[in-house]
Short mmCIF file of C-alpha atoms in Angstrom, two decimals:
data_model
loop_
_atom_site.label_atom_id
_atom_site.label_comp_id
_atom_site.label_asym_id
_atom_site.label_seq_id
_atom_site.Cartn_x
_atom_site.Cartn_y
_atom_site.Cartn_z
CA MET P 1 27.59 193.11 86.42
CA PHE P 2 28.73 192.02 89.42
CA ASN P 3 30.35 188.36 90.31
CA VAL P 4 30.64 187.34 86.36
CA ASP P 5 33.47 187.37 84.29
CA GLU P 6 33.08 188.96 80.67
CA LYS P 7 33.39 185.79 78.63
CA SER P 8 30.64 183.82 80.64
CA TYR P 9 28.40 186.84 80.36
CA GLU P 10 28.86 186.98 76.51
CA LYS P 11 27.98 183.32 76.19
CA HIS P 12 25.11 183.39 78.16
CA SER P 13 23.61 186.95 76.59
CA ASP P 14 22.02 185.46 73.26
CA LYS P 15 19.61 183.75 75.44
CA PHE P 16 18.16 187.30 76.82
CA LEU P 17 18.47 189.47 73.30
CA ASP P 18 17.94 193.43 73.90
CA THR P 19 14.14 193.13 72.32
CA LEU P 20 13.57 196.24 73.31
CA ALA P 21 15.57 198.10 71.60
CA GLU P 22 14.25 197.75 68.35
CA VAL P 23 10.78 199.38 70.03
CA ALA P 24 12.98 202.22 71.71
CA GLU P 25 13.96 203.05 67.81
CA VAL P 26 10.73 203.34 66.83
CA TYR P 27 9.73 206.01 69.45
CA ASN P 28 13.22 208.00 69.02
CA ARG P 29 12.25 207.86 65.14
CA PHE P 30 8.92 208.85 65.66
CA GLU P 31 10.03 211.83 67.92
CA LYS P 32 12.76 212.66 65.25
CA ASP P 33 10.29 212.77 62.29
CA THR P 34 7.30 214.42 64.13
CA ASN P 35 9.68 217.21 64.89
CA GLU P 36 11.20 217.44 61.64
CA GLN P 37 7.32 217.96 60.14
CA ASN P 38 6.43 220.79 62.83
CA GLU P 39 8.17 221.82 65.72
CA TYR P 40 4.83 222.60 68.03
CA LEU P 41 3.06 219.08 66.55
CA LEU P 42 4.25 217.50 70.14
CA TYR P 43 2.87 220.29 71.88
CA PHE P 44 -0.43 221.91 70.43
CA ASN P 45 -2.03 218.72 69.02
CA GLU P 46 -4.10 217.34 71.54
CA HIS P 47 -3.37 213.77 71.51
CA LEU P 48 0.88 214.37 70.33
CA LYS P 49 1.12 216.32 73.44
CA VAL P 50 1.11 213.60 75.04
CA PHE P 51 3.95 211.71 73.52
CA PRO P 52 6.66 212.94 75.66
CA ILE P 53 5.00 211.80 78.91
CA ILE P 54 4.52 208.18 77.53
CA ASP P 55 8.08 208.57 76.01
CA TYR P 56 9.10 209.29 79.88
CA TRP P 57 7.71 206.60 80.88
CA ARG P 58 9.00 204.16 78.14
CA LYS P 59 12.48 205.40 79.06
CA GLU P 60 11.74 204.50 83.16
CA ILE P 61 9.97 200.68 82.07
CA PHE P 62 12.71 199.95 79.62
CA TYR P 63 16.04 200.74 82.25
CA ILE P 64 14.42 198.62 84.79
CA TRP P 65 13.49 195.72 82.37
CA ASP P 66 17.04 196.43 81.08
CA ILE P 67 18.87 195.55 84.53
CA CYS P 68 16.50 192.83 84.98
CA ARG P 69 17.66 191.19 81.48
CA GLU P 70 21.34 191.63 82.34
CA SER P 71 21.00 189.96 86.12
CA LEU P 72 19.04 187.42 84.26
CA ILE P 73 22.18 186.88 81.75
CA CYS P 74 24.27 186.80 84.91
CA CYS P 75 21.57 184.42 86.56
CA GLU P 76 22.23 181.78 83.94
CA ALA P 77 26.46 182.32 83.40
CA ILE P 78 26.71 181.47 87.54
CA ASN P 79 23.61 178.48 87.08
CA GLU P 80 25.24 176.92 84.53
CA GLU P 81 28.97 177.96 84.49
CA PHE P 82 29.43 177.28 88.43
CA ILE P 83 26.47 175.80 90.07
CA ARG P 84 26.02 172.98 87.64
CA ASN P 85 29.58 172.16 88.03
CA LEU P 86 29.96 172.19 91.41
CA THR P 87 31.36 168.21 92.88
CA ASP P 88 32.14 167.25 96.13
CA THR P 89 35.62 168.18 95.73
CA ASN P 90 34.29 171.98 96.18
CA SER P 91 34.62 173.76 99.57
CA ILE P 92 31.26 174.40 101.57
CA HIS P 93 32.36 177.85 101.11
CA GLU P 94 32.16 177.98 97.25
CA LYS P 95 28.94 176.03 96.97
CA VAL P 96 27.46 178.80 99.43
CA TYR P 97 29.20 181.59 97.85
CA PHE P 98 27.60 180.54 94.12
CA GLN P 99 24.22 179.72 95.62
CA ARG P 100 23.80 182.97 97.37
CA THR P 101 25.10 185.06 94.22
CA LEU P 102 22.75 183.22 92.20
CA GLU P 103 19.57 184.05 94.61
CA TYR P 104 20.96 187.36 95.38
CA TYR P 105 20.38 187.70 90.98
CA MET P 106 16.92 186.19 91.29
CA GLU P 107 15.60 188.37 94.17
CA ASN P 108 16.73 191.32 92.03
CA ILE P 109 14.81 190.57 89.30
CA THR P 110 11.90 189.95 91.44
CA TYR P 111 11.79 193.15 93.51
CA ARG P 112 12.34 195.02 90.04
CA MET P 113 9.72 193.01 87.56
CA PHE P 114 6.96 194.44 89.96
CA PRO P 115 7.69 198.20 90.30
CA LEU P 116 8.06 198.02 86.30
CA LEU P 117 4.13 196.83 86.14
CA GLU P 118 3.32 199.82 88.12
CA LYS P 119 4.98 202.03 85.69
CA ILE P 120 3.34 200.64 83.07
CA ALA P 121 0.21 201.33 84.89
CA GLN P 122 0.91 205.01 85.50
CA MET P 123 1.50 205.41 82.20
CA VAL P 124 -1.33 203.83 80.33
CA ASN P 125 -3.94 205.70 82.98
CA GLN P 126 -2.01 208.97 81.39
CA LEU P 127 -2.35 207.69 77.62
CA MET P 128 -5.81 206.77 77.98
CA SER P 129 -7.13 209.18 80.48
CA LEU P 130 -8.46 206.85 82.94
CA ASN P 131 -8.45 209.42 85.71
CA ILE P 132 -7.37 207.51 88.56
CA LYS P 133 -5.26 209.44 90.48
CA GLU P 134 -1.76 209.07 90.49
CA LYS P 135 -1.50 207.95 93.94
CA ASP P 136 -3.79 205.11 93.73
CA VAL P 137 -2.96 204.10 90.44
CA SER P 138 -1.93 199.92 90.55
CA PHE P 139 -1.46 197.36 87.85
CA TYR P 140 -4.41 195.72 88.64
CA LYS P 141 -6.83 198.93 88.46
CA VAL P 142 -5.64 199.89 85.44
CA LYS P 143 -6.11 196.91 84.00
CA GLU P 144 -9.90 196.84 85.44
CA ALA P 145 -10.91 200.20 84.30
CA MET P 146 -9.59 199.25 80.78
CA ILE P 147 -11.69 196.55 80.78
CA ASN P 148 -14.71 198.25 81.64
CA LYS P 149 -13.68 201.52 79.70
CA TYR P 150 -12.16 199.75 76.73
CA THR P 151 -13.56 196.33 76.53
CA ASN P 152 -12.40 195.34 72.92
CA HIS P 153 -9.24 197.77 72.98
CA THR P 154 -6.16 196.27 71.84
CA LEU P 155 -4.18 197.24 74.71
CA THR P 156 -6.81 195.91 76.92
CA SER P 157 -6.46 192.12 74.87
CA LEU P 158 -2.70 192.70 76.26
CA PHE P 159 -3.74 193.08 79.57
CA LYS P 160 -5.73 190.24 79.38
CA ALA P 161 -3.24 188.04 78.09
CA PHE P 162 0.00 188.75 80.16
CA GLU P 163 -2.70 188.07 83.41
CA SER P 164 -3.87 184.80 81.74
CA LYS P 165 -0.63 182.94 82.13
CA GLY P 166 -1.71 182.33 85.79
CA GLU P 167 0.69 179.98 87.51
CA GLY P 168 4.12 181.29 86.72
CA ASN P 169 2.60 185.19 88.09
CA LYS P 170 1.22 183.96 91.08
CA ALA P 171 4.56 181.55 91.68
CA LEU P 172 6.79 184.43 91.58
CA ARG P 173 4.25 187.31 93.27
CA GLU P 174 4.14 184.83 96.19
CA TYR P 175 7.94 184.69 96.28
CA ARG P 176 8.16 188.55 96.62
CA HIS P 177 5.72 188.43 98.97
CA ALA P 178 7.63 186.14 101.27
CA LEU P 179 10.66 188.05 100.19
CA THR P 180 9.43 191.67 101.32
CA HIS P 181 7.26 190.36 104.17
CA ARG P 182 8.20 186.85 105.72
CA ARG P 183 11.28 185.31 104.96
CA ASP P 184 13.52 183.93 102.13
CA PRO P 185 11.37 180.89 100.95
CA LEU P 186 14.62 179.70 99.22
CA GLN P 187 16.34 178.87 102.48
CA PRO P 188 15.74 176.24 105.10
CA TYR P 189 13.76 178.46 108.16
CA TYR P 190 12.73 177.56 112.02
CA LYS P 191 9.03 176.60 113.13
CA LEU P 192 7.63 176.13 116.53
CA LYS P 193 6.08 172.68 116.67
CA ASP P 194 4.50 170.84 119.28
CA TYR P 195 6.04 167.10 119.90
CA GLU P 196 5.09 164.40 122.33
CA ALA P 197 7.40 162.85 124.34
CA GLN P 198 7.42 161.10 127.84
CA GLY P 199 8.64 163.17 131.18
CA LEU P 200 8.14 163.95 134.69
CA GLU P 201 5.87 166.49 135.48
CA ASP P 202 6.53 168.81 138.81
CA GLY P 203 6.60 166.96 141.20
CA GLU P 204 5.37 163.62 140.07
CA THR P 205 7.75 160.08 140.57
CA GLU P 206 6.05 158.15 137.23
CA LEU P 207 6.87 159.10 133.84
CA SER P 208 3.61 160.50 132.02
CA ILE P 209 3.67 162.41 128.00
CA LEU P 210 4.15 165.62 128.04
CA LYS P 211 4.13 168.08 125.10
CA ILE P 212 6.85 170.02 124.27
CA ASN P 213 7.39 173.16 122.28
CA VAL P 214 10.48 173.57 120.02
CA ALA P 215 11.94 175.28 117.40
CA VAL P 216 12.76 172.86 114.26
CA GLN P 217 14.19 173.48 111.04
CA MET P 218 11.98 173.37 108.05
CA GLU P 219 12.47 172.71 104.47
CA ALA P 220 12.58 175.68 102.12
CA GLU P 221 9.18 175.65 99.84
CA ARG P 222 11.17 176.11 96.88
CA ASP P 223 14.44 174.72 95.09
CA PRO P 224 16.51 177.63 93.69
CA GLN P 225 16.50 175.94 89.79
CA GLU P 226 12.77 175.92 90.15
CA MET P 227 12.46 179.52 91.10
CA LEU P 228 14.78 180.46 88.40
CA SER P 229 12.41 178.52 85.80
CA ILE P 230 9.39 180.53 87.04
CA ILE P 231 11.47 183.99 86.71
CA LYS P 232 12.54 183.40 82.73
CA THR P 233 9.19 182.27 82.11
CA PHE P 234 7.83 185.59 84.01
CA TYR P 235 10.53 187.40 82.20
CA PHE P 236 9.95 186.37 78.69
CA ASN P 237 6.22 186.64 79.35
CA LEU P 238 6.66 189.84 80.44
CA THR P 239 9.32 191.11 77.78
CA ASP P 240 6.55 189.88 75.18
CA PHE P 241 3.97 192.13 77.19
CA VAL P 242 5.80 195.29 77.27
CA GLU P 243 7.20 195.18 73.70
CA LYS P 244 3.44 194.93 72.36
CA LEU P 245 2.17 197.35 74.92
CA PHE P 246 4.39 200.18 73.61
CA LEU P 247 4.15 199.46 70.26
CA GLY P 248 0.27 199.57 70.71
CA SER P 249 0.57 202.59 72.44
CA LEU P 250 2.27 204.61 69.55
CA GLU P 251 -0.37 203.38 67.12
CA GLU P 252 -2.78 204.17 69.53
CA LEU P 253 -1.37 207.84 69.20
CA ILE P 254 -0.89 207.67 65.77
CA LYS P 255 -3.79 206.52 65.30
CA ARG P 256 -5.84 209.58 67.15
CA TYR P 257 -3.81 211.93 65.21
CA GLU P 258 -4.66 210.88 61.88
CA ASP P 259 -8.42 210.99 62.93
CA GLU P 260 -7.85 214.92 64.34
CA VAL P 261 -6.17 215.45 61.02
CA ASP P 262 -9.19 213.75 59.00
CA TYR P 263 -12.19 215.75 61.09
CA SER P 264 -9.94 219.36 60.32
CA GLU P 265 -9.58 218.88 56.88
CA ASN P 266 -13.08 217.89 56.97
CA GLN P 267 -14.26 221.08 58.70
CA LEU P 268 -12.28 223.34 56.84
CA SER P 269 -13.56 221.43 53.04
CA HIS P 270 -17.08 222.62 54.40
CA GLU P 271 -16.27 225.70 55.63
CA PRO P 272 -18.68 228.49 52.99
CA ASN P 273 -16.38 230.59 50.70
CA GLU P 274 -16.62 234.06 51.44
#
């Protein structure tokens, strides 16, 4: 990644392991094994024919997640190797450069993690036949549809568990909303405020109290270190959610297929002999 040397990147990469690589291998192995058994299974079986669609979303989501993982490694490297070691001897230029580089990666992660959730919603909408129009799909709509239609399903429990990690999720959503619609909440900003001061009204000779509206610099809403901690917590919660969701989704497909095979074999065994 940019701005981080290979040695620093490698040093901190073990903190953010490529957890989803094993899940990807399970999907790849499933597709390979199924094709070896019968090349038509993925196309004609009522349930397995949706597998290529689910696997497409899996690749999209894992790609975004991996960019977030790499960016988070860069955040950690910049923070630990440079920012924490800055002293009064460092120039203002160096301090601003490393701080802005850290913030760049944090913003990159934040912008990407929420579209990832929306892609998960598209995948679950297809898998569970929720019948929400593609243009109307959102993470929250899919979550509510799962709760209403599949109250006790394993995947529904995963949605609930992820959303129960409340405060961190809320803080990161507020951060993203500010970045997208208002301003950078990590930087000082200016706001108009009213102050009282003594002065002369037009045409008057005696001092009176005047209200003056001026632009003043306000403090940043959040500290970058606090925000980095929130992002890391959200990332690990998200990783756990994605890992379990895709393993559970494959289990769902396999279960449906096995149920269909059992039903077909049962029907055949009860057919009258000619």
